[in-house]
Amino acid sequence: MTDPFGTAALREGVLAAWRDSPTRFREDANAEEDLYLGGYRDRLLVELAQNAADAAGHGGHLRVSFVDSELRVANTGRVLDAAGVASLASLRASAKQDGVGRFGVGFAAVLAVTDAPKVVSREGGVAFSAQRTREATNRDGRVPVLRLCWPTDEQPPDGFDTEVRLPLRASGDSSDDGSDGIDPTALKAEFAAQATDLLLSLDGLSTIEIDGDRWWRDNSDNSDNSDIHGPHGTTRWQIVRDHGELTDLTGLGAEARPQWTICWAARTDAPMAAGEVLHAPTRTDERLSLPARLIATLPLEPDRRRVRPGPATDTVLDHAARAYPRLLDARPPAERVGLVPEPGFPLSEVDEKLRRRILEELRTSKWLPTRTGTVEPRYAKTVPNPACAEALDDVVEGFTTAEYDPRLQALDVTRLTVADIVAQVTGIDRPPAWWRRLYTALAPLADVDRDAREALGALPVPLTDGRTLPGPRGLLIVDNSPAAVANVVHPDAVHPLLERLGARRAGPGDLLDATRDAVERSVDDAESGLDVDDLRDTVLALASEAGARTWLGALALPDDAGDHRRADELVLPGSPLLALFDDDTPLGVLHDDVANAWPRHVLAAVGVLDTFAVVVDESPAAPDHDLDDEQDWWDELAEPPARMTAVRDLDLVADDAWPAALRLLAAEPETWQALHEPRGYTGWWIARNALLAGRAPHDWRLETAAELAGLYDPVPPVDVDPSVLAAIGVRTTLEPGGDLLERLADPDRDVPAGAALRAHAALARAVRDGTLGTADVDPPGAVRSLTGQVVPAAEGLVLDAPWVLQVVEPERIVAAGPDLTLAEPLAELLDLPLAAEEVDGVVAGGEPVRWADLGAVVDACDLAGIPVPPGGPLMHDRLTVQTGQAGHDVAWWVDDRVLHCVDSTAGLGRALAWAADRWADRYLLAALLDDPEGVLS
């Protein structure tokens, strides 16, 4: 057998080294065991594929087959040479020429499945064997398998240049280290799971076959994409590659080369599966949390599972991070955010370095899509949903069309809140339909976010009049809005969101209320030359459905001269008011064109007068209703009214028109109510200002007020309900006051005695009770006496003691009726002396008797049901009272509290009534004294 690679010399050199250094044998055995049990465990196909890729350089074909109990891995490319054999047998040396060459220490991975590997090639092969090594070294147990090799004449299969043949340990057998036998089925499944990764990782391979199944890479359509076809389908990958030369080799080791390469691979047909690791260029144990696979020539630890830290590693990772944005650039805009690392904790130290560097690169690279290009994330803005993005694309500078994703937060992309969106769109000019699209985009946010609903309260809304106002609250939504109505949402912008935010579906009343500002300035607008006809017609049309509003009185309407005036300053043509007002009235007459175009009740609803207008205030706080003498009325009230209903324009009524005015006031329910309102303005004003037959209402009495006969004349016929006359001050009862004194003193009045007594009594009670002050009334120059005569006040006396009437002329006596306690206040009011104080009567003689001793008195008291008074009078046969030079025979008298009487029923009856304090029963007592049985019968 030929030995083209000089294996005999290689064996002799190794055996000599073992003989010279007995410990070297054990060191080699231990090192080999560390490799295949540690660093290269489970990496059999990876290491063989790496060697195949190194051999092929490009477009390599790798075939894995199981022949009997032997695993065979064949590949195309460079054939085995002497340097390769030396590398295989050196354990620590490598023949790699391109940084990651063939047959390095990774070949030790074959020992995981075999104790007798072979490498056969078209120009020769070598075989290793644990058994032959034991024989050559005369040692038992575990020996270094890959230090001694022997030539073999076996050839690779047709179409391949090299084949590695690995007789598998049978199931149930164990290796020198005690490992179990190999299950070919499990091994095949393990290899199949690695096929796609190997085609991505190893650019030198384009096809892998595993026991009849085939995987191949296709780059035909685009160099940036690779389709990996396999027995179970195709996966599509996006590829970004870069390479360069290292300038700092610190920490790379003696075998390192200054070249570096990187490859980013990302699935384009499906998300990356979990559990991604770094490939350097084959799989390592460095876990990554990135949405793409990194394949890079990084320096590794001897076991090739971990990256070796150092400047070289940092340099390659920096280049990998710089290349990463290119991966996003090649993706469709809608898919780019998916390649941003997701938030979370890094899975390894390498992962942490890569994530940090990648995020820095992505933050400052222009890859985030906009409608017209790309933008750096740090300058970008995004919104909560795609609909907002579409609506706001032409509004927000730097706006990205990418849907918001939490991954963008790490890139400093500004996420606009709803409040930010409202601020961005405030003040811009857009068609109403554009606003509706925005409302559609924002509506879902209002449904789930209370803060969003609050912020949307300031959302601009376009109106029918061309304005755009902030905030939907209070705005009106209507299908067919009159042009003159303000604050109505433009129909092209109407959206349910606006109603949820406070806009209201408007009826006629809402629309009418929306014209208020325009109505209140309409006269000024008309005087400035603006056309207010549309407003007028709109308001009148709405008022016909919605009814009256007090502020509608400000609506500008033309008068009969063509000038514009407030509606409530105009009277309808033919209105009965026109016959009541003075010629110089400030009110005008509505123009016939308008009066004929609209029903009278519609014009009345906006304040045009057809009858008296009524002011209604549900909670009046001040006399601020522009009514004549309103402040005076208010000042007379004990407290402000809880509600106010008042007729206006009363001061315009002509003096001779009040009967007709009263009939008109009484004909309408509202004016009737105002007239009858207790302590109301209307009755108060008319009572003080109206004239009936040339006199004020309080100068007259109702026909039914008989007790006022002689004092007041009956009111002339007015043809209204008496309650109306009473409401305006026509007298119904006796009311004390200065005018009553004047009427009592008027000699031309025929005042009945009873009326005079009642009048004096009412005046006296008012003085006594404090409702009439003597300082407020001038004493009259004449008074009316008991006889009905009017006498000079200087001759009058106020009756305060009934016995005085026996000695004083009746025409001098002024009385307040039987209640003598009213004498003093009446005397004070009239400035007259009391009669008892003016009459100085002297009585002489008299026989004292006791009431109880008088049988007739006792019987009379018993019959009247009153106790017999104590004591008794001085009894006279004839009682004479001396006043000055004159003497007067009287029936009874009181002199210094001493009671005198004559022995007669008249004298005894009055004296007994006075003593018993039953003066009102004096006639009853006199009759009982005179004829007890007759009174009872």
XYZ file of N, CA and C in Angstrom, residues 285-455:
513
model
N -22.537 28.750 21.680
C -23.496 28.757 22.789
C -23.853 30.169 23.242
N -23.461 31.164 22.459
C -23.779 32.547 22.804
C -25.223 32.838 22.369
N -26.151 32.890 23.334
C -27.567 33.105 23.016
C -27.810 34.558 22.601
N -28.670 34.728 21.614
C -29.016 36.063 21.113
C -30.532 36.239 21.158
N -30.939 37.488 21.385
C -32.369 37.822 21.403
C -32.736 38.696 20.212
N -31.941 38.600 19.160
C -32.142 39.460 17.997
C -33.064 38.788 16.991
N -33.810 39.569 16.222
C -34.712 39.002 15.209
C -33.986 38.661 13.910
N -32.683 38.423 13.972
C -31.896 38.038 12.809
C -30.711 37.201 13.293
N -30.166 36.408 12.403
C -29.029 35.542 12.738
C -27.738 36.220 12.328
N -26.763 36.201 13.235
C -25.447 36.759 12.934
C -24.459 35.613 12.716
N -23.785 35.672 11.570
C -22.722 34.719 11.232
C -21.478 35.551 11.012
N -20.497 35.435 11.893
C -19.331 36.323 11.839
C -18.070 35.570 12.239
N -16.937 36.032 11.721
C -15.639 35.425 12.054
C -15.133 36.051 13.333
N -15.664 35.562 14.428
C -15.272 36.059 15.741
C -14.286 35.097 16.390
N -13.312 35.620 17.132
C -12.395 34.720 17.861
C -13.154 33.983 18.956
N -12.917 32.673 19.042
C -13.625 31.839 19.998
C -12.667 31.245 21.017
N -13.242 30.817 22.119
C -12.474 30.048 23.094
C -12.088 28.706 22.474
N -11.139 28.007 23.053
C -10.684 26.741 22.447
C -11.811 25.762 22.183
N -12.860 25.760 23.017
C -13.956 24.821 22.786
C -14.917 25.302 21.713
N -14.687 26.479 21.161
C -15.476 27.066 20.085
C -16.943 27.249 20.460
N -17.243 27.335 21.763
C -18.618 27.543 22.217
C -18.860 28.985 22.658
N -17.809 29.650 23.062
C -17.935 31.010 23.568
C -16.997 31.937 22.822
N -17.447 33.196 22.701
C -16.623 34.210 22.059
C -15.541 34.656 23.020
N -14.350 34.825 22.452
C -13.235 35.289 23.273
C -13.287 36.818 23.343
N -13.410 37.390 24.572
C -13.456 38.858 24.689
C -12.162 39.497 24.216
N -12.257 40.745 23.766
C -11.074 41.477 23.372
C -11.376 42.485 22.298
N -10.353 43.281 21.903
C -10.560 44.318 20.879
C -11.052 43.768 19.558
N -10.530 42.585 19.159
C -10.964 42.032 17.878
C -12.458 41.731 17.903
N -12.922 41.109 18.985
C -14.357 40.826 19.114
C -15.167 42.114 19.057
N -14.725 43.133 19.808
C -15.451 44.409 19.804
C -15.496 45.014 18.404
N -14.377 44.894 17.672
C -14.341 45.465 16.320
C -15.343 44.785 15.405
N -15.341 43.440 15.437
C -16.275 42.719 14.572
C -17.725 43.025 14.964
N -18.019 43.061 16.289
C -19.386 43.377 16.724
C -19.784 44.787 16.313
N -18.838 45.729 16.343
C -19.140 47.087 15.887
C -19.523 47.088 14.412
N -18.737 46.358 13.595
C -19.061 46.301 12.162
C -20.396 45.609 11.940
N -20.666 44.582 12.720
C -21.948 43.897 12.584
C -23.102 44.852 12.899
N -22.962 45.666 13.955
C -24.007 46.623 14.315
C -24.189 47.669 13.224
N -23.069 48.113 12.627
C -23.181 49.130 11.567
C -23.880 48.564 10.335
N -23.702 47.290 10.103
C -24.327 46.680 8.926
C -25.803 46.372 9.164
N -26.214 46.303 10.407
C -27.571 45.857 10.704
C -28.644 46.727 10.053
N -28.527 48.085 10.061
C -29.577 48.885 9.416
C -29.798 48.537 7.952
N -28.764 48.008 7.260
C -28.942 47.624 5.856
C -29.962 46.494 5.736
N -30.035 45.686 6.789
C -31.027 44.615 6.799
C -32.435 45.210 6.744
N -32.636 46.329 7.464
C -33.936 46.991 7.479
C -34.192 47.742 6.182
N -33.121 48.333 5.616
C -33.295 49.097 4.377
C -33.851 48.223 3.255
N -33.445 46.976 3.238
C -33.860 46.096 2.146
C -35.254 45.526 2.345
N -35.805 45.704 3.532
C -37.134 45.170 3.809
C -38.212 46.153 3.345
N -39.404 45.675 3.006
C -40.535 46.584 2.748
C -40.795 47.439 3.988
N -41.220 48.668 3.799
C -41.404 49.569 4.953
C -42.263 48.981 6.062
N -43.300 48.241 5.723
C -44.202 47.725 6.748
C -43.562 46.659 7.615
N -42.417 46.072 7.147
C -41.787 44.970 7.879
C -40.552 45.394 8.651
N -40.138 46.638 8.520
C -38.841 47.020 9.073
C -38.822 47.015 10.590
N -39.898 47.497 11.203
C -39.911 47.563 12.669
C -39.759 46.169 13.268
N -40.187 45.145 12.530
C -40.073 43.790 13.032
C -38.644 43.343 13.241
N -37.656 44.035 12.651
C -36.243 43.684 12.819
C -35.565 44.489 13.921
N -36.336 45.357 14.604
C -35.783 46.070 15.763
C -35.807 45.115 16.957
N -34.709 45.023 17.706
C -34.695 44.121 18.871
C -35.839 44.443 19.822
N -36.502 43.407 20.285
C -37.598 43.600 21.213
C -37.077 43.994 22.592
N -37.865 44.771 23.339
C -37.435 45.125 24.706
C -37.291 43.861 25.554
N -36.351 43.908 26.462
C -36.147 42.763 27.345
C -34.706 42.688 27.791
N -34.431 41.754 28.654
C -33.076 41.583 29.167
C -32.239 40.812 28.150
N -30.977 41.169 27.988
C -30.098 40.421 27.072
C -29.896 38.996 27.581
N -29.646 38.110 26.637
C -29.504 36.697 26.965
C -28.063 36.276 27.193
N -27.145 37.130 26.844
C -25.722 36.833 27.059
C -24.956 38.142 27.003
N -23.686 38.064 27.337
C -22.857 39.276 27.285
C -22.723 39.762 25.854
N -22.562 38.818 24.909
C -22.485 39.208 23.501
C -23.805 39.820 23.060
N -24.891 39.230 23.501
C -26.216 39.766 23.158
C -26.367 41.193 23.653
N -25.908 41.446 24.880
C -26.011 42.803 25.440
C -25.212 43.801 24.603
N -23.993 43.408 24.202
C -23.154 44.308 23.403
C -23.798 44.561 22.043
N -24.270 43.506 21.412
C -24.874 43.670 20.089
C -26.141 44.527 20.154
N -27.015 44.224 21.115
C -28.262 44.990 21.231
C -27.977 46.475 21.410
N -27.043 46.777 22.314
C -26.737 48.186 22.580
C -26.187 48.865 21.338
N -25.246 48.199 20.644
C -24.662 48.809 19.455
C -25.685 48.932 18.327
N -26.513 47.907 18.166
C -27.517 47.944 17.093
C -28.526 49.061 17.337
N -28.990 49.191 18.573
C -29.953 50.253 18.868
C -29.352 51.627 18.616
N -28.059 51.791 18.928
C -27.412 53.081 18.650
C -27.373 53.359 17.156
N -27.063 52.319 16.367
C -27.026 52.504 14.918
C -28.424 52.769 14.352
N -29.406 52.007 14.823
C -30.761 52.191 14.308
C -31.326 53.538 14.683
N -30.935 54.043 15.843
C -31.459 55.327 16.311
C -31.036 56.463 15.385
N -29.858 56.355 14.777
C -29.304 57.467 13.993
C -29.221 57.154 12.500
N -29.850 56.063 12.060
C -29.860 55.714 10.642
C -31.230 56.021 10.047
N -31.246 56.442 8.796
C -32.506 56.792 8.149
C -33.096 55.538 7.496
N -33.912 54.846 8.224
C -34.551 53.635 7.721
C -36.045 53.590 8.018
N -36.484 54.395 9.006
C -37.884 54.349 9.405
C -38.718 55.015 8.305
N -39.722 54.322 7.766
C -40.414 54.845 6.579
C -41.352 56.002 6.900
N -41.377 56.936 5.969
C -42.383 57.988 5.965
C -43.137 57.876 4.638
N -44.087 58.771 4.430
C -44.846 58.701 3.195
C -43.979 59.013 1.983
N -42.951 59.813 2.176
C -42.132 60.241 1.036
C -40.705 59.742 1.104
N -40.311 59.037 2.132
C -38.928 58.580 2.233
C -38.686 57.874 3.547
N -37.567 58.227 4.181
C -37.206 57.627 5.463
C -36.770 58.715 6.425
N -36.716 58.374 7.689
C -36.338 59.323 8.719
C -35.586 58.582 9.816
N -34.672 59.285 10.467
C -33.993 58.693 11.612
C -34.981 58.568 12.763
N -34.974 57.436 13.462
C -35.942 57.263 14.560
C -35.891 58.361 15.604
N -34.719 58.882 15.878
C -34.640 59.912 16.922
C -35.386 61.186 16.533
N -35.629 61.364 15.232
C -36.388 62.527 14.775
C -37.812 62.149 14.355
N -38.175 60.914 14.566
C -39.455 60.421 14.061
C -40.552 60.554 15.100
N -41.764 60.548 14.593
C -42.953 60.577 15.453
C -43.916 59.522 14.942
N -44.597 58.917 15.884
C -45.569 57.890 15.532
C -46.810 58.070 16.388
N -47.869 57.357 16.026
C -49.153 57.481 16.720
C -49.655 56.098 17.099
N -50.716 56.053 17.927
C -51.138 54.754 18.470
C -51.699 53.771 17.458
N -52.194 54.213 16.305
C -52.768 53.228 15.388
C -52.545 53.664 13.942
N -52.608 52.722 13.000
C -52.326 53.031 11.591
C -53.279 54.056 11.006
N -54.521 54.049 11.450
C -55.474 55.013 10.904
C -55.032 56.446 11.202
N -54.521 56.652 12.422
C -53.995 57.985 12.762
C -52.810 58.330 11.872
N -51.981 57.337 11.618
C -50.807 57.591 10.784
C -51.217 58.076 9.404
N -52.214 57.425 8.823
C -52.662 57.829 7.498
C -53.280 59.218 7.521
N -54.032 59.510 8.567
C -54.706 60.804 8.638
C -53.737 61.945 8.863
N -52.663 61.688 9.617
C -51.773 62.775 10.037
C -50.503 62.859 9.214
N -50.396 62.063 8.172
C -49.136 61.987 7.441
C -48.665 63.349 6.938
N -49.588 64.172 6.459
C -49.184 65.466 5.898
C -49.203 66.578 6.923
N -49.344 66.225 8.192
C -49.446 67.243 9.236
C -48.202 67.268 10.124
N -47.738 66.086 10.512
C -46.665 65.987 11.501
C -45.325 65.843 10.802
N -44.361 66.692 11.104
C -43.025 66.606 10.534
C -42.306 65.390 11.109
N -41.681 64.614 10.215
C -40.982 63.426 10.664
C -41.906 62.286 10.995
N -43.108 62.327 10.452
C -44.091 61.315 10.818
C -43.794 60.014 10.091
N -43.693 58.938 10.838
C -43.447 57.639 10.236
C -44.756 56.910 9.971
N -44.785 56.233 8.857
C -45.980 55.463 8.522
C -45.975 54.093 9.190
N -44.884 53.771 9.880
C -44.824 52.479 10.572
C -45.798 52.469 11.745
N -46.462 51.336 11.890
C -47.378 51.203 13.018
C -46.585 51.216 14.314
N -47.170 51.843 15.336
C -46.437 51.949 16.589
C -46.154 50.565 17.166
N -44.927 50.424 17.662
C -44.490 49.171 18.278
C -43.652 49.542 19.494
N -43.792 48.824 20.608
C -42.983 49.158 21.810
C -41.484 49.167 21.550
N -41.042 48.448 20.505
C -39.602 48.416 20.218
C -39.073 49.776 19.793
N -39.959 50.619 19.274
C -39.504 51.941 18.826
C -39.156 52.861 19.990
N -39.663 52.541 21.164
C -39.405 53.406 22.310
C -37.919 53.473 22.624
N -37.212 52.333 22.456
C -35.772 52.301 22.735
C -34.990 53.115 21.718
N -35.618 53.466 20.597
C -34.937 54.240 19.555
C -35.270 55.722 19.640
N -35.906 56.121 20.740
C -36.264 57.534 20.962
C -37.276 58.053 19.958
N -38.060 57.155 19.372
C -39.159 57.604 18.516
C -40.222 58.239 19.414
N -40.625 59.422 19.073
C -41.635 60.120 19.865
C -43.018 59.563 19.551
N -43.644 59.035 20.561
C -45.013 58.542 20.372
C -45.982 59.652 20.754
N -46.691 60.133 19.779
C -47.635 61.213 20.037
C -48.826 60.681 20.820
N -49.093 61.308 21.940
C -50.318 60.999 22.666
C -51.496 61.687 21.980
N -52.672 61.373 22.423
C -53.853 62.034 21.856
C -53.772 63.541 22.087
N -53.262 63.923 23.269
C -53.103 65.359 23.539
C -52.119 65.984 22.549
N -51.035 65.256 22.226
C -50.071 65.765 21.239
C -50.727 65.899 19.868
N -51.535 64.908 19.521
C -52.198 64.950 18.208
C -53.129 66.158 18.125
N -53.870 66.379 19.194
C -54.781 67.534 19.207
C -53.989 68.829 19.061
N -52.854 68.910 19.756
C -52.018 70.112 19.648
C -51.478 70.279 18.230
N -51.107 69.160 17.573
C -50.551 69.228 16.227
C -51.579 69.729 15.217
N -52.843 69.319 15.386
C -53.850 69.675 14.379
C -54.559 70.984 14.694
N -54.343 71.507 15.891
C -54.985 72.781 16.236
C -54.379 73.907 15.395
N -55.223 74.639 14.745
C -54.767 75.781 13.951
C -54.519 75.469 12.488
N -54.612 74.202 12.079
C -54.374 73.889 10.674
C -55.672 74.016 9.887
N -55.533 74.177 8.586
C -56.690 74.340 7.703
C -56.792 73.103 6.826
N -57.877 72.349 7.015
C -58.083 71.134 6.232
C -59.560 71.048 5.845
N -59.880 70.356 4.763
C -61.289 70.189 4.380
C -62.051 69.407 5.440
N -63.357 69.618 5.536
C -64.140 68.886 6.547
C -63.999 67.371 6.444
N -63.912 66.839 5.219
C -63.783 65.381 5.062
C -62.480 64.883 5.681
N -61.435 65.689 5.637
C -60.162 65.294 6.270
C -60.359 65.153 7.781
N -61.102 66.071 8.351
C -61.345 66.001 9.796
C -62.146 64.752 10.138
N -63.089 64.394 9.296
C -63.860 63.183 9.575
C -62.951 61.951 9.584
N -61.995 61.887 8.639
C -61.064 60.749 8.632
C -60.244 60.724 9.924
N -59.869 61.893 10.394
C -59.119 61.942 11.649
C -59.996 61.460 12.810
N -61.245 61.887 12.851
C -62.141 61.440 13.922
C -62.305 59.922 13.890
N -62.378 59.350 12.675
C -62.482 57.893 12.553
C -61.255 57.216 13.154
N -60.082 57.808 12.922
C -58.848 57.227 13.452
C -58.771 57.346 14.966
N -59.302 58.414 15.509
C -59.186 58.654 16.950
C -60.297 57.992 17.756
N -61.381 57.651 17.104
C -62.546 57.132 17.830
C -62.227 55.911 18.689
N -61.462 54.914 18.192
C -61.175 53.753 19.056
C -60.440 54.126 20.331
N -59.617 55.155 20.289
C -58.871 55.565 21.481
C -59.804 56.160 22.521
N -60.803 56.878 22.067
C -61.747 57.487 23.013
C -62.562 56.431 23.741
N -62.705 55.258 23.133
C -63.518 54.208 23.740
C -62.828 53.528 24.907
N -61.493 53.543 24.928
C -60.773 52.731 25.920
C -59.895 53.541 26.858
N -59.715 54.818 26.582
C -58.743 55.601 27.344
C -59.417 56.883 27.849
N -59.546 56.988 29.184
C -60.200 58.175 29.755
C -59.357 59.425 29.512
N -58.023 59.316 29.607
C -57.168 60.473 29.343
C -57.311 60.924 27.893
N -57.449 59.950 27.003
C -57.632 60.301 25.594
C -58.938 61.060 25.400
N -59.999 60.608 26.047
C -61.279 61.318 25.921
C -61.166 62.737 26.439
N -60.430 62.902 27.536
C -60.268 64.253 28.084
C -59.497 65.142 27.116
N -58.426 64.597 26.518
C -57.631 65.381 25.567
C -58.446 65.717 24.319
